[in-house]
Amino acid sequence: MPTLILVRHGRSTANTEGLLAGRMPGVGLDERGTAQAAALPGRLAGLPIAEVVTSPLQRCRETIRPLLDARPELRPHIEERIEECDYGDWSGRKLDELKDEPLMEVVQAHPSAAAFPGGESMRAMQTRAAEAVREWNARVERDHGPDAVYLMCSHGDIIKSLVAEALGLHLDLFQRIAVEPCSITAIRYTRLRPFLVRLGDTGDFASLAPREEPPGDDATVGGGAGAP
């Protein structure tokens, strides 16, 4: 079965403003995110990518644009099932404000029971994304062979949930996974089991350095902004 390259979108204007963007329109890449996207073709230069699949949201489409410009033989496929989680009434709110919401404790410790007011549950988010991957695996294998490599550009919580599913981890453990903006995660699927062969690879270790304000114990809903 194929190898799936999962790319989280580059850093967005919502990331730098500390907002939970969700599916808000008009959220694009900031200056750093644009540079991250521009570097993506070089990072993937050695890979024969068979298909490119993307979330319909602007920040994902902007992330893959330089790759598509570098490889004009590829055309993007829009896949709504790998769109950002529908955070409902939380969309557009400051993450600093949301940390005091009672639901945030559930999101952190028991996400399989978390459902966002006016939005969807995290369990439903994982289910739709995993179904999309299974269907794309079959399609890519049919059209390009079992050793094909294809790419999906999606969002932090989607990618984390797909990694958890591939590793056989309960969704309640997915907050232990971190994927930075424009990071590359690779999962090689086989008949019996998936293999996680890359996780959140940016080629940049700046985010591991000590910070003036150390990150807290909670996972950032939506994925976080990455290195400062």
mmCIF file of C-alpha atoms in Angstrom:
data_model
loop_
_atom_site.group_PDB
_atom_site.id
_atom_site.type_symbol
_atom_site.label_atom_id
_atom_site.label_comp_id
_atom_site.label_asym_id
_atom_site.label_seq_id
_atom_site.Cartn_x
_atom_site.Cartn_y
_atom_site.Cartn_z
ATOM 1 C CA MET A 1 0.000 0.000 0.000
ATOM 2 C CA PRO A 2 1.101 3.621 -0.484
ATOM 3 C CA THR A 3 3.150 5.914 1.712
ATOM 4 C CA LEU A 4 1.260 8.981 2.892
ATOM 5 C CA ILE A 5 3.096 12.274 3.413
ATOM 6 C CA LEU A 6 1.099 14.474 5.804
ATOM 7 C CA VAL A 7 2.013 18.167 5.697
ATOM 8 C CA ARG A 8 0.583 20.548 8.217
ATOM 9 C CA HIS A 9 -0.074 23.968 6.683
ATOM 10 C CA GLY A 10 2.527 26.670 7.231
ATOM 11 C CA ARG A 11 2.240 29.138 10.072
ATOM 12 C CA SER A 12 -0.923 31.191 9.682
ATOM 13 C CA THR A 13 -2.029 34.641 10.731
ATOM 14 C CA ALA A 14 -4.310 32.979 13.299
ATOM 15 C CA ASN A 15 -1.349 31.058 14.765
ATOM 16 C CA THR A 16 0.590 34.266 15.383
ATOM 17 C CA GLU A 17 -2.477 36.041 16.786
ATOM 18 C CA GLY A 18 -3.211 33.187 19.197
ATOM 19 C CA LEU A 19 -6.613 32.477 17.680
ATOM 20 C CA LEU A 20 -8.356 29.145 17.229
ATOM 21 C CA ALA A 21 -9.107 29.606 13.538
ATOM 22 C CA GLY A 22 -11.119 26.485 12.863
ATOM 23 C CA ARG A 23 -12.923 26.932 9.574
ATOM 24 C CA MET A 24 -12.963 30.738 9.603
ATOM 25 C CA PRO A 25 -12.583 32.140 6.074
ATOM 26 C CA GLY A 26 -9.698 34.390 5.126
ATOM 27 C CA VAL A 27 -7.022 32.819 7.325
ATOM 28 C CA GLY A 28 -3.862 32.630 5.215
ATOM 29 C CA LEU A 29 -0.170 32.160 5.830
ATOM 30 C CA ASP A 30 1.848 34.811 7.621
ATOM 31 C CA GLU A 31 5.315 35.858 6.440
ATOM 32 C CA ARG A 32 7.016 32.911 8.085
ATOM 33 C CA GLY A 33 4.374 30.493 6.812
ATOM 34 C CA THR A 34 4.909 31.778 3.276
ATOM 35 C CA ALA A 35 8.646 31.108 3.615
ATOM 36 C CA GLN A 36 7.932 27.640 4.985
ATOM 37 C CA ALA A 37 5.718 26.879 1.996
ATOM 38 C CA ALA A 38 8.371 28.184 -0.416
ATOM 39 C CA ALA A 39 10.884 25.729 1.076
ATOM 40 C CA LEU A 40 8.565 22.743 0.738
ATOM 41 C CA PRO A 41 9.456 21.835 -2.892
ATOM 42 C CA GLY A 42 13.131 21.560 -1.962
ATOM 43 C CA ARG A 43 12.408 19.447 1.091
ATOM 44 C CA LEU A 44 10.363 17.034 -1.019
ATOM 45 C CA ALA A 45 12.597 17.129 -4.095
ATOM 46 C CA GLY A 46 13.659 13.493 -3.809
ATOM 47 C CA LEU A 47 10.129 12.103 -3.607
ATOM 48 C CA PRO A 48 8.097 10.955 -6.630
ATOM 49 C CA ILE A 49 4.747 12.315 -5.463
ATOM 50 C CA ALA A 50 1.853 10.657 -7.258
ATOM 51 C CA GLU A 51 -1.035 12.808 -5.995
ATOM 52 C CA VAL A 52 -1.572 15.931 -3.901
ATOM 53 C CA VAL A 53 -4.664 16.112 -1.704
ATOM 54 C CA THR A 54 -5.545 19.168 0.361
ATOM 55 C CA SER A 55 -7.996 20.537 2.860
ATOM 56 C CA PRO A 56 -10.125 23.203 1.178
ATOM 57 C CA LEU A 57 -9.043 25.904 3.635
ATOM 58 C CA GLN A 58 -6.944 28.816 2.358
ATOM 59 C CA ARG A 59 -3.892 28.187 4.554
ATOM 60 C CA CYS A 60 -3.514 24.656 3.186
ATOM 61 C CA ARG A 61 -3.987 25.698 -0.434
ATOM 62 C CA GLU A 62 -1.374 28.423 0.010
ATOM 63 C CA THR A 63 1.035 25.909 1.560
ATOM 64 C CA ILE A 64 0.972 23.545 -1.419
ATOM 65 C CA ARG A 65 0.995 26.255 -4.106
ATOM 66 C CA PRO A 66 4.820 26.415 -4.417
ATOM 67 C CA LEU A 67 4.964 22.623 -4.673
ATOM 68 C CA LEU A 68 2.358 22.628 -7.436
ATOM 69 C CA ASP A 69 4.199 25.434 -9.238
ATOM 70 C CA ALA A 70 7.391 23.343 -9.090
ATOM 71 C CA ARG A 71 5.587 20.230 -10.329
ATOM 72 C CA PRO A 72 3.074 21.363 -12.949
ATOM 73 C CA GLU A 73 2.171 17.749 -13.725
ATOM 74 C CA LEU A 74 0.360 17.573 -10.371
ATOM 75 C CA ARG A 75 -3.093 18.964 -9.764
ATOM 76 C CA PRO A 76 -4.601 19.321 -6.287
ATOM 77 C CA HIS A 77 -7.556 17.282 -5.119
ATOM 78 C CA ILE A 78 -9.770 19.028 -2.561
ATOM 79 C CA GLU A 79 -10.792 16.672 0.248
ATOM 80 C CA GLU A 80 -13.303 18.075 2.730
ATOM 81 C CA ARG A 81 -12.860 15.163 5.134
ATOM 82 C CA ILE A 82 -9.360 16.377 6.054
ATOM 83 C CA GLU A 83 -10.601 19.907 6.724
ATOM 84 C CA GLU A 84 -9.925 21.424 10.140
ATOM 85 C CA CYS A 85 -12.047 20.292 13.070
ATOM 86 C CA ASP A 86 -15.298 22.244 13.277
ATOM 87 C CA TYR A 87 -14.744 24.073 16.558
ATOM 88 C CA GLY A 88 -18.174 25.681 16.319
ATOM 89 C CA ASP A 89 -18.643 28.520 18.808
ATOM 90 C CA TRP A 90 -14.970 28.321 19.767
ATOM 91 C CA SER A 91 -13.856 29.361 16.279
ATOM 92 C CA GLY A 92 -12.137 32.723 16.165
ATOM 93 C CA ARG A 93 -11.683 32.956 19.927
ATOM 94 C CA LYS A 94 -8.397 33.583 21.711
ATOM 95 C CA LEU A 95 -6.698 30.424 22.948
ATOM 96 C CA ASP A 96 -5.828 32.238 26.185
ATOM 97 C CA GLU A 97 -9.540 32.736 26.842
ATOM 98 C CA LEU A 98 -10.478 29.167 25.987
ATOM 99 C CA LYS A 99 -8.104 27.626 28.525
ATOM 100 C CA ASP A 100 -10.551 28.613 31.294
ATOM 101 C CA GLU A 101 -13.507 26.895 29.634
ATOM 102 C CA PRO A 102 -14.573 23.711 31.485
ATOM 103 C CA LEU A 103 -14.629 21.865 28.166
ATOM 104 C CA MET A 104 -10.896 22.507 27.699
ATOM 105 C CA GLU A 105 -10.081 20.032 30.474
ATOM 106 C CA VAL A 106 -12.061 17.395 28.574
ATOM 107 C CA VAL A 107 -10.302 18.297 25.310
ATOM 108 C CA GLN A 108 -6.944 17.821 27.031
ATOM 109 C CA ALA A 109 -7.592 14.705 29.123
ATOM 110 C CA HIS A 110 -10.510 12.899 27.473
ATOM 111 C CA PRO A 111 -10.798 14.183 23.877
ATOM 112 C CA SER A 112 -12.852 11.176 22.732
ATOM 113 C CA ALA A 113 -15.683 12.650 24.836
ATOM 114 C CA ALA A 114 -15.185 16.252 23.662
ATOM 115 C CA ALA A 115 -17.744 17.881 21.384
ATOM 116 C CA PHE A 116 -17.437 21.574 20.566
ATOM 117 C CA PRO A 117 -20.571 23.706 21.073
ATOM 118 C CA GLY A 118 -22.122 24.327 17.691
ATOM 119 C CA GLY A 119 -19.425 22.170 16.039
ATOM 120 C CA GLU A 120 -18.333 18.552 15.878
ATOM 121 C CA SER A 121 -16.833 16.007 18.239
ATOM 122 C CA MET A 122 -13.154 15.109 18.124
ATOM 123 C CA ARG A 123 -14.162 11.491 17.630
ATOM 124 C CA ALA A 124 -16.114 12.430 14.495
ATOM 125 C CA MET A 125 -13.130 14.453 13.268
ATOM 126 C CA GLN A 126 -10.818 11.442 13.542
ATOM 127 C CA THR A 127 -13.335 9.076 11.940
ATOM 128 C CA ARG A 128 -13.880 11.189 8.829
ATOM 129 C CA ALA A 129 -10.159 11.827 8.348
ATOM 130 C CA ALA A 130 -9.262 8.134 8.743
ATOM 131 C CA GLU A 131 -11.966 7.160 6.272
ATOM 132 C CA ALA A 132 -10.562 9.652 3.762
ATOM 133 C CA VAL A 133 -7.063 8.198 4.130
ATOM 134 C CA ARG A 134 -8.293 4.636 3.652
ATOM 135 C CA GLU A 135 -10.148 5.595 0.487
ATOM 136 C CA TRP A 136 -7.201 7.582 -0.883
ATOM 137 C CA ASN A 137 -4.823 4.708 -0.109
ATOM 138 C CA ALA A 138 -6.955 2.409 -2.263
ATOM 139 C CA ARG A 139 -7.281 4.997 -5.026
ATOM 140 C CA VAL A 140 -3.557 5.777 -5.139
ATOM 141 C CA GLU A 141 -2.614 2.096 -5.111
ATOM 142 C CA ARG A 142 -5.071 1.396 -7.924
ATOM 143 C CA ASP A 143 -3.855 4.283 -10.093
ATOM 144 C CA HIS A 144 -0.134 4.369 -9.259
ATOM 145 C CA GLY A 145 0.832 1.039 -7.723
ATOM 146 C CA PRO A 146 1.505 -0.241 -4.196
ATOM 147 C CA ASP A 147 4.792 1.644 -3.751
ATOM 148 C CA ALA A 148 3.378 5.065 -4.612
ATOM 149 C CA VAL A 149 3.873 8.138 -2.431
ATOM 150 C CA TYR A 150 1.185 10.773 -2.112
ATOM 151 C CA LEU A 151 0.727 13.939 -0.067
ATOM 152 C CA MET A 152 -2.066 15.378 2.040
ATOM 153 C CA CYS A 153 -1.950 18.938 3.379
ATOM 154 C CA SER A 154 -4.105 19.284 6.467
ATOM 155 C CA HIS A 155 -4.268 20.633 10.024
ATOM 156 C CA GLY A 156 -2.657 19.923 13.376
ATOM 157 C CA ASP A 157 -5.473 18.083 15.134
ATOM 158 C CA ILE A 158 -6.318 16.112 11.983
ATOM 159 C CA ILE A 159 -2.722 14.944 11.561
ATOM 160 C CA LYS A 160 -2.349 14.090 15.247
ATOM 161 C CA SER A 161 -5.536 12.019 15.116
ATOM 162 C CA LEU A 162 -4.313 10.161 12.017
ATOM 163 C CA VAL A 163 -0.994 9.378 13.707
ATOM 164 C CA ALA A 164 -2.836 8.052 16.745
ATOM 165 C CA GLU A 165 -5.050 5.907 14.520
ATOM 166 C CA ALA A 166 -2.035 4.526 12.649
ATOM 167 C CA LEU A 167 -0.272 3.637 15.903
ATOM 168 C CA GLY A 168 -3.358 2.016 17.402
ATOM 169 C CA LEU A 169 -3.522 4.676 20.125
ATOM 170 C CA HIS A 170 -6.808 5.631 21.716
ATOM 171 C CA LEU A 171 -7.885 9.140 20.755
ATOM 172 C CA ASP A 172 -7.528 10.105 24.419
ATOM 173 C CA LEU A 173 -3.747 9.860 23.932
ATOM 174 C CA PHE A 174 -3.506 12.002 20.808
ATOM 175 C CA GLN A 175 -2.714 15.189 22.744
ATOM 176 C CA ARG A 176 0.708 13.650 23.482
ATOM 177 C CA ILE A 177 1.592 14.117 19.791
ATOM 178 C CA ALA A 178 2.937 17.424 18.433
ATOM 179 C CA VAL A 179 3.180 18.577 14.806
ATOM 180 C CA GLU A 180 4.501 22.047 14.017
ATOM 181 C CA PRO A 181 3.503 24.260 11.086
ATOM 182 C CA CYS A 182 4.751 22.922 7.747
ATOM 183 C CA SER A 183 6.070 19.777 9.430
ATOM 184 C CA ILE A 184 6.173 16.504 7.514
ATOM 185 C CA THR A 185 4.769 13.283 8.932
ATOM 186 C CA ALA A 186 5.005 10.079 6.923
ATOM 187 C CA ILE A 187 2.989 6.885 7.362
ATOM 188 C CA ARG A 188 3.721 3.805 5.268
ATOM 189 C CA TYR A 189 0.684 1.598 5.026
ATOM 190 C CA THR A 190 0.910 -2.169 4.528
ATOM 191 C CA ARG A 191 -1.636 -4.980 4.320
ATOM 192 C CA LEU A 192 -1.321 -5.746 8.034
ATOM 193 C CA ARG A 193 -0.308 -2.508 9.747
ATOM 194 C CA PRO A 194 0.861 1.080 9.204
ATOM 195 C CA PHE A 195 4.390 2.213 10.042
ATOM 196 C CA LEU A 196 5.064 5.737 11.302
ATOM 197 C CA VAL A 197 8.347 6.618 9.596
ATOM 198 C CA ARG A 198 8.471 10.389 10.211
ATOM 199 C CA LEU A 199 6.720 12.544 12.796
ATOM 200 C CA GLY A 200 6.549 16.328 12.723
ATOM 201 C CA ASP A 201 9.818 16.743 10.827
ATOM 202 C CA THR A 202 10.634 20.377 10.050
ATOM 203 C CA GLY A 203 14.407 20.062 9.690
ATOM 204 C CA ASP A 204 14.620 22.869 12.251
ATOM 205 C CA PHE A 205 15.297 22.199 15.932
ATOM 206 C CA ALA A 206 14.725 25.777 17.153
ATOM 207 C CA SER A 207 11.493 24.788 18.866
ATOM 208 C CA LEU A 208 13.444 22.458 21.183
ATOM 209 C CA ALA A 209 15.505 25.295 22.646
ATOM 210 C CA PRO A 210 14.520 26.694 26.069
ATOM 211 C CA ARG A 211 12.113 29.616 25.893
ATOM 212 C CA GLU A 212 11.616 32.657 28.104
ATOM 213 C CA GLU A 213 8.080 31.400 28.694
ATOM 214 C CA PRO A 214 8.210 27.583 28.766
ATOM 215 C CA PRO A 215 5.247 25.832 27.124
ATOM 216 C CA GLY A 216 2.598 24.676 29.568
ATOM 217 C CA ASP A 217 1.353 21.180 30.245
ATOM 218 C CA ASP A 218 -1.626 21.451 27.896
ATOM 219 C CA ALA A 219 -1.587 20.689 24.188
ATOM 220 C CA THR A 220 -2.457 23.618 21.930
ATOM 221 C CA VAL A 221 -5.838 23.020 20.337
ATOM 222 C CA GLY A 222 -5.413 23.282 16.585
ATOM 223 C CA GLY A 223 -1.677 22.615 16.703
ATOM 224 C CA GLY A 224 0.171 25.728 17.858
ATOM 225 C CA ALA A 225 2.440 28.193 16.086
ATOM 226 C CA GLY A 226 5.729 26.303 16.280
ATOM 227 C CA ALA A 227 9.123 27.851 16.957
ATOM 228 C CA PRO A 228 9.076 31.579 17.807
#
